[in-house]
Coordinates of C-alpha atoms in Angstrom, one line a residue:
Chain A
M340 CA 96.9 -46.2 -81.0
R341 CA 97.2 -47.3 -77.3
L342 CA 100.7 -46.0 -76.9
M343 CA 99.2 -42.3 -78.8
N344 CA 96.4 -42.1 -76.4
R345 CA 98.2 -43.0 -73.2
L346 CA 101.1 -39.8 -74.5
Y347 CA 98.9 -36.9 -75.3
S348 CA 96.0 -37.5 -73.2
K349 CA 95.4 -35.7 -70.0
D350 CA 93.2 -36.3 -67.5
E351 CA 94.4 -33.9 -65.0
G352 CA 91.9 -30.7 -64.8
W353 CA 92.0 -28.2 -62.8
T354 CA 92.4 -28.8 -58.3
F355 CA 89.5 -26.9 -56.8
V356 CA 92.0 -24.9 -55.4
E357 CA 92.8 -23.9 -58.6
A358 CA 89.8 -22.9 -59.7
M359 CA 88.7 -21.1 -57.3
L360 CA 91.3 -19.0 -57.2
A361 CA 91.3 -18.8 -61.1
V362 CA 87.8 -17.5 -60.3
V363 CA 88.4 -15.2 -57.6
I364 CA 91.6 -13.3 -59.7
M365 CA 89.2 -13.4 -63.0
A366 CA 86.2 -12.0 -60.0
I367 CA 88.4 -9.2 -58.8
M368 CA 89.5 -8.4 -62.9
V369 CA 85.8 -8.2 -63.5
L370 CA 84.9 -5.9 -60.6
G371 CA 88.0 -3.5 -61.3
L372 CA 87.6 -3.2 -64.5
T373 CA 83.6 -2.4 -64.4
V374 CA 84.2 0.2 -61.6
M375 CA 86.4 1.9 -63.7
L376 CA 84.5 1.9 -66.7
M377 CA 82.0 3.6 -65.3
A378 CA 83.7 5.9 -63.3
F379 CA 85.3 6.7 -67.2
R380 CA 81.9 6.7 -68.3
E381 CA 81.1 9.4 -66.1
H382 CA 83.9 11.3 -66.5
L383 CA 83.3 11.0 -70.1
D384 CA 79.5 12.4 -69.8
R385 CA 80.2 15.2 -67.7
S386 CA 83.1 16.4 -70.3
W387 CA 81.3 15.6 -72.8
A388 CA 77.9 18.1 -71.9
V389 CA 80.5 20.3 -70.9
R390 CA 82.0 20.5 -74.5
T391 CA 79.3 20.7 -75.6
M392 CA 78.0 23.3 -74.1
D393 CA 81.0 25.5 -74.7
Q394 CA 80.6 25.2 -78.2
Y395 CA 77.7 26.6 -78.1
G396 CA 78.5 29.2 -75.9
N397 CA 81.4 30.3 -78.3
D398 CA 78.8 29.7 -81.1
V399 CA 76.5 32.3 -79.8
V400 CA 79.3 35.1 -78.9
E401 CA 80.1 35.0 -81.9
R402 CA 77.5 34.9 -83.7
L403 CA 76.6 37.9 -81.6
T404 CA 79.5 39.3 -81.3
H405 CA 79.9 39.4 -85.2
S406 CA 76.2 40.9 -85.4
L407 CA 77.3 43.9 -83.2
R408 CA 80.4 45.0 -85.2
N409 CA 78.5 45.5 -88.3
G410 CA 75.6 46.9 -86.6
I411 CA 75.1 50.8 -86.6
N412 CA 72.7 50.6 -83.4
V413 CA 71.1 47.7 -81.2
Q414 CA 68.5 48.2 -79.3
V415 CA 68.4 46.0 -75.2
N416 CA 64.9 45.2 -73.8
T417 CA 65.0 43.4 -70.8
R418 CA 62.8 40.1 -70.9
I419 CA 62.8 38.0 -67.7
N420 CA 64.9 39.5 -64.7
N421 CA 64.0 37.3 -61.6
Y422 CA 66.6 35.9 -59.3
S423 CA 68.1 33.2 -61.5
I424 CA 67.1 34.0 -64.8
K425 CA 68.2 37.3 -66.8
I426 CA 67.5 37.4 -70.7
D427 CA 67.2 40.5 -73.0
D428 CA 65.6 40.7 -76.7
I429 CA 68.2 42.2 -78.8
D430 CA 67.8 44.2 -82.0
V431 CA 70.3 45.0 -84.0
T432 CA 70.5 47.2 -86.2
A433 CA 72.9 47.1 -89.3
L434 CA 73.4 48.1 -93.0
D435 CA 72.9 46.5 -96.0
P436 CA 76.1 46.0 -97.5
M437 CA 74.5 46.5 -101.4
Y438 CA 72.8 50.0 -100.3
L439 CA 74.0 51.7 -97.3
D440 CA 71.5 53.4 -96.5
D441 CA 68.9 53.8 -94.0
A442 CA 66.1 52.5 -96.1
H443 CA 68.0 49.6 -96.7
A444 CA 68.4 48.6 -92.8
I445 CA 68.4 45.2 -91.6
T446 CA 67.5 44.2 -88.2
N447 CA 68.9 40.9 -86.3
R448 CA 66.5 39.5 -84.4
W449 CA 67.9 37.9 -80.8
R450 CA 65.5 36.2 -79.2
V451 CA 66.0 33.5 -76.0
N452 CA 63.4 29.9 -75.5
T453 CA 64.0 29.2 -72.3
R454 CA 61.4 26.1 -72.5
A455 CA 63.6 25.0 -75.4
V456 CA 67.0 26.0 -74.2
Q457 CA 67.8 27.7 -77.2
V458 CA 69.1 31.3 -78.9
Y459 CA 67.6 31.9 -82.4
A460 CA 68.4 35.1 -84.5
E461 CA 65.9 36.3 -86.7
E462 CA 66.6 38.8 -89.6
K463 CA 64.5 41.5 -90.8
P464 CA 63.2 41.8 -93.7
K465 CA 62.3 37.6 -93.1
K466 CA 65.0 35.8 -95.3
S467 CA 64.5 32.4 -93.8
G468 CA 62.1 32.9 -90.3
L469 CA 63.5 32.1 -86.8
N470 CA 66.5 30.3 -87.3
A471 CA 68.2 28.9 -84.2
V472 CA 72.0 29.6 -83.5
D473 CA 72.5 26.3 -83.6
P474 CA 69.6 24.0 -83.8
L475 CA 72.0 20.7 -82.6
F476 CA 72.2 22.5 -79.3
P477 CA 70.7 20.5 -76.7
P478 CA 71.6 17.1 -77.9
K479 CA 68.6 15.1 -78.8
R480 CA 69.9 12.1 -76.6
L481 CA 70.8 13.3 -73.4
G482 CA 70.3 11.0 -70.7
R483 CA 67.9 10.2 -67.6
G484 CA 67.8 12.5 -65.5
E485 CA 70.4 15.1 -67.7
Y486 CA 69.1 18.7 -69.0
F487 CA 70.6 22.4 -70.1
E488 CA 69.7 25.6 -69.0
I489 CA 70.2 29.0 -70.3
K490 CA 70.3 30.9 -67.1
R491 CA 71.3 34.2 -68.7
F492 CA 71.5 36.3 -72.2
T493 CA 72.2 39.6 -72.0
L494 CA 73.6 42.8 -73.2
S495 CA 74.6 46.2 -71.0
E496 CA 76.3 49.8 -71.6
Y497 CA 79.9 49.7 -70.6
G498 CA 79.3 50.0 -66.6
K499 CA 75.6 49.6 -66.7
D500 CA 76.3 45.7 -66.3
R501 CA 74.4 45.0 -63.4
D502 CA 76.9 42.3 -61.9
S503 CA 79.5 41.7 -63.3
P504 CA 81.5 38.9 -63.4
D505 CA 83.6 37.6 -60.6
G506 CA 87.6 38.2 -60.7
S507 CA 87.2 39.3 -64.6
I508 CA 88.5 42.5 -66.2
W509 CA 84.9 44.2 -66.3
E510 CA 85.1 44.7 -62.2
N511 CA 86.2 47.7 -62.1
E512 CA 83.8 48.7 -65.1
R513 CA 81.2 50.3 -63.0
L514 CA 84.0 52.9 -61.5
D515 CA 85.9 53.2 -65.0
S516 CA 82.8 54.9 -66.9
W517 CA 82.7 58.0 -65.1
S518 CA 85.0 58.8 -66.6
R519 CA 84.3 58.0 -70.0
S520 CA 83.1 59.4 -72.7
E521 CA 79.1 59.7 -73.7
T522 CA 80.1 58.4 -77.4
F523 CA 82.2 56.0 -75.6
K524 CA 80.0 54.2 -73.5
E525 CA 77.0 54.0 -76.0
A526 CA 79.7 52.3 -78.4
T527 CA 80.9 49.5 -76.2
Y528 CA 78.8 46.6 -74.9
L529 CA 79.6 43.4 -72.8
I530 CA 77.9 40.2 -73.9
R531 CA 77.1 37.9 -71.6
F532 CA 75.5 34.5 -72.2
V533 CA 75.7 31.3 -68.9
L534 CA 74.8 28.2 -69.5
A535 CA 74.0 25.9 -67.4
Y536 CA 74.4 21.5 -67.1
H537 CA 72.2 19.3 -64.6
R538 CA 73.0 16.0 -64.1
N539 CA 70.2 14.4 -61.6
A540 CA 71.0 11.1 -59.3
I541 CA 68.9 8.4 -60.8
N542 CA 69.9 5.5 -58.9
A543 CA 70.5 5.0 -55.6
G544 CA 74.2 5.7 -54.2
D545 CA 74.7 8.6 -58.0
K546 CA 75.3 12.0 -56.9
S547 CA 73.8 14.9 -58.6
W548 CA 76.2 17.6 -60.3
D549 CA 75.9 20.7 -61.7
F550 CA 78.0 23.0 -64.0
E551 CA 77.6 26.3 -64.7
K552 CA 79.8 28.3 -66.9
E553 CA 79.5 31.8 -68.5
Y554 CA 81.0 32.8 -72.0
N555 CA 81.4 36.8 -72.6
N556 CA 82.6 39.1 -74.8
R557 CA 82.8 42.6 -75.4
V558 CA 82.1 45.0 -78.3
Y559 CA 83.2 47.9 -79.2
M560 CA 80.6 49.1 -82.6
R561 CA 83.1 51.0 -84.6
N562 CA 79.9 52.1 -86.9
K563 CA 78.1 53.6 -84.4
N564 CA 80.7 56.1 -83.8
L565 CA 81.7 56.2 -87.9
P566 CA 81.7 58.3 -91.0
I567 CA 78.9 56.0 -92.1
R568 CA 76.7 55.8 -89.1
K569 CA 77.2 60.0 -89.3
S570 CA 75.8 60.4 -93.1
V571 CA 73.2 57.7 -92.1
E572 CA 71.8 60.3 -89.8
A573 CA 72.4 63.6 -92.0
G574 CA 70.5 61.0 -94.6
Q575 CA 67.5 61.1 -91.9
D576 CA 67.7 64.6 -91.2
Q577 CA 67.8 65.6 -94.3
A578 CA 64.9 63.3 -95.4
G579 CA 62.9 64.9 -92.2
Chain B
M792 CA 117.8 -31.9 -66.7
K793 CA 115.7 -31.8 -63.8
L794 CA 113.8 -28.7 -64.5
F795 CA 113.6 -29.7 -68.6
K796 CA 111.9 -32.9 -67.3
K797 CA 109.4 -30.7 -65.3
W798 CA 108.8 -28.3 -67.7
R799 CA 108.1 -31.3 -70.4
S800 CA 105.3 -32.7 -68.2
D801 CA 103.5 -30.0 -68.4
D802 CA 99.9 -31.2 -67.8
G803 CA 98.4 -28.1 -69.1
S804 CA 96.8 -25.6 -66.5
I805 CA 97.6 -23.0 -66.5
D806 CA 100.8 -22.0 -63.8
F807 CA 101.8 -19.3 -61.8
I808 CA 104.2 -17.7 -64.2
Q809 CA 102.0 -17.0 -67.1
I810 CA 99.7 -15.4 -64.4
V811 CA 101.4 -12.9 -63.5
T812 CA 102.6 -12.3 -66.7
G813 CA 99.5 -12.3 -68.2
L814 CA 98.7 -9.4 -65.5
V815 CA 101.7 -7.0 -66.3
I816 CA 100.7 -7.3 -70.0
I817 CA 97.2 -6.3 -68.6
G818 CA 98.5 -3.3 -66.3
I819 CA 100.8 -2.2 -69.5
A820 CA 97.8 -2.2 -71.9
S821 CA 96.0 -0.5 -68.9
I822 CA 98.3 1.7 -67.9
A823 CA 99.1 3.5 -71.4
T824 CA 95.6 3.6 -72.9
I825 CA 94.2 5.8 -69.4
D826 CA 97.6 7.6 -69.9
G827 CA 96.6 8.4 -73.5
F828 CA 93.2 9.5 -72.2
H829 CA 94.9 11.7 -69.9
Q830 CA 96.9 13.4 -72.6
G831 CA 94.1 13.8 -74.5
Y832 CA 91.4 15.2 -72.1
G833 CA 94.9 17.6 -70.9
W834 CA 95.1 19.0 -74.4
L835 CA 91.1 19.0 -74.8
D836 CA 91.7 21.1 -71.2
Y837 CA 94.2 22.8 -72.6
Q838 CA 92.5 24.1 -75.5
N839 CA 89.2 25.5 -74.0
R840 CA 91.9 27.4 -71.8
H841 CA 93.3 29.0 -74.9
T842 CA 89.8 29.9 -76.4
K843 CA 89.0 31.4 -73.9
A844 CA 92.0 34.0 -73.2
V845 CA 91.7 34.8 -76.5
S846 CA 88.4 36.1 -76.1
V847 CA 89.6 38.2 -73.2
A848 CA 92.5 39.6 -75.5
R849 CA 90.0 40.5 -78.0
S850 CA 87.7 42.3 -75.5
Y851 CA 90.7 43.8 -73.9
M852 CA 91.2 45.1 -77.2
E853 CA 88.3 46.2 -78.4
Y854 CA 88.0 48.5 -75.1
L855 CA 92.1 50.2 -76.5
Q856 CA 90.0 50.1 -79.8
G857 CA 87.0 52.2 -78.5
R858 CA 88.8 54.2 -76.0
I859 CA 91.4 55.3 -79.4
H860 CA 88.2 55.8 -81.5
T861 CA 86.4 57.7 -79.0
D862 CA 87.7 58.9 -75.5
F863 CA 91.1 59.5 -76.1
Q864 CA 93.1 62.5 -75.6
P865 CA 97.4 61.8 -75.1
A866 CA 97.5 65.2 -73.3
R867 CA 95.4 63.9 -70.7
F868 CA 96.9 62.7 -67.3
E869 CA 94.6 59.5 -67.3
D870 CA 95.6 58.7 -71.5
A871 CA 98.9 59.0 -71.3
Q872 CA 98.8 56.5 -68.3
L873 CA 97.4 54.6 -70.9
M874 CA 99.2 55.3 -73.6
Q875 CA 102.3 53.9 -72.0
G876 CA 100.4 50.4 -71.3
N877 CA 100.7 48.4 -67.7
R878 CA 103.0 45.7 -68.8
N879 CA 104.2 46.1 -64.2
A880 CA 100.8 46.4 -63.7
P881 CA 98.6 43.4 -65.4
L882 CA 95.0 42.9 -65.0
E883 CA 93.9 39.4 -63.3
V884 CA 91.8 37.6 -65.2
L885 CA 90.1 33.8 -64.0
L886 CA 90.9 32.2 -67.0
D887 CA 88.8 28.6 -66.3
G888 CA 87.0 28.3 -63.3
R889 CA 87.5 24.3 -63.6
D890 CA 86.2 21.9 -60.7
P891 CA 83.0 23.9 -59.2
D892 CA 83.2 22.2 -56.3
D893 CA 86.9 23.1 -55.3
P894 CA 87.6 27.2 -55.4
N895 CA 91.1 26.9 -54.8
D896 CA 92.2 25.1 -58.8
N897 CA 91.1 28.6 -60.9
V898 CA 93.4 29.3 -63.2
F899 CA 94.4 32.8 -64.0
C900 CA 95.5 35.1 -66.7
S901 CA 97.4 37.7 -66.8
V902 CA 96.7 40.4 -69.0
H903 CA 98.4 43.8 -70.1
H904 CA 99.4 46.4 -73.2
G905 CA 102.2 47.0 -74.7
P906 CA 102.4 51.3 -75.0
F907 CA 100.4 52.7 -78.1
L908 CA 102.4 53.8 -81.2
P909 CA 101.8 55.9 -83.2
V910 CA 101.7 55.3 -87.0
D911 CA 102.7 58.4 -89.4
R912 CA 102.2 58.3 -93.1
P913 CA 104.0 60.7 -94.3
E914 CA 101.7 61.0 -97.6
T915 CA 98.6 61.7 -95.6
G916 CA 100.3 65.1 -93.9
E917 CA 97.7 64.5 -90.8
G918 CA 100.1 63.5 -88.5
V919 CA 99.8 61.1 -86.4
D920 CA 97.2 58.2 -88.8
Y921 CA 96.4 55.9 -86.2
W922 CA 98.0 53.7 -83.4
R923 CA 99.3 50.6 -83.3
I924 CA 98.1 48.0 -79.9
R925 CA 99.3 44.9 -78.5
V926 CA 98.4 43.0 -76.2
W927 CA 99.4 40.2 -74.7
V928 CA 98.2 37.6 -71.8
D929 CA 100.0 35.2 -70.2
W930 CA 99.0 31.9 -67.7
N931 CA 100.4 28.9 -66.7
E932 CA 98.8 25.5 -66.8
P933 CA 97.8 24.0 -63.8
N934 CA 99.6 21.8 -61.4
S935 CA 102.7 24.4 -62.9
N936 CA 104.7 26.1 -60.2
S937 CA 107.0 27.7 -62.5
P938 CA 106.7 31.6 -61.4
V939 CA 107.0 32.6 -65.1
L940 CA 103.8 32.2 -67.0
H941 CA 104.6 29.5 -69.9
H942 CA 101.5 30.5 -72.1
Q943 CA 100.6 33.6 -74.2
V944 CA 98.4 34.9 -76.4
F945 CA 99.3 37.8 -78.8
F946 CA 97.0 40.4 -79.4
E947 CA 97.9 43.1 -82.8
G948 CA 95.4 45.9 -83.6
M949 CA 95.3 49.4 -84.6
M950 CA 92.7 52.6 -84.3
L951 CA 92.1 55.8 -85.7
P952 CA 90.3 58.9 -83.8
E953 CA 87.6 59.5 -84.9
G954 CA 88.3 62.8 -85.7
L955 CA 90.4 61.5 -88.7

């Protein structure tokens, strides 16, 4: 038994130098990993915020595009127009597909609540109240210093946009609009929706980060110039 | 024999070879993981640009459809030019602004349409029944120095003049 103990018992622990070396190596690795994970987390948070913004921006533009395509008329009223925020109230009139006459016209009211950072689409006659396009935006569990903002929600007739986005195909729109017919201009609209994401510095050494992105689309309202619209107008004239 | 004895007389502590081997394994695993994340991020970015390219193509198509519908006279010089397409003089459009702090990393795309193709269905006897329109959006991904644009979105649509 003694022999066994002598053979298998090892009392040579780490030397001080070995232990110090191990501690230093582990400390460097842990520090490196922590820095890497923190940078990765920051990058992931920003990236996630931008993806969320993309999803919402594309959703809103798609829904409004769809609404305009089905519409026979649209009315735009500017609600907010200052140096940083431009918001329009948009009412799109469409025909009820079950009746296709003016007596059963539906109005889709598009409204923006800048405080709640939400775009609402309400159908009149009212079906289910004021509907947020995406109730899950902005995300409920944002970090400290994080917030989203709607900077612009506008709809402009062809050639009447107040400031065209840089490097876009609408840059020369105003020039081109001089040669276009009124029927074309009155049925061609530009949707512009601008979202911003802010990430304020909270801790010492943090850096603020702001990101702004525009989502836009052009729509040609076919129904405004199609026989369906004309038959409605003819019906109105007769009724008048 | 001496080496074998030395190896057998291991006193239980971690030796240099073991540390290096461990670090190499951890390093390889980390590189593979980071590369995986990088690839995934790149794909998400690409998807974002592709979505935007589809939106640009559709916007351009809407413009052409609107023109054909209400503002198109093939005999007019301007419209005759439009009818020929603009393959040789495409529009350049901002596709992705990327880093807001760096104006040099923007990705642009080229937008053009092909010649309008008149479609005459003999059974109607009305001449040109509608026009077929084709739109292309081409771009290169970031860090590509190729002069050839490798990514493309193609749209095909049709429109009839208002009078028909």
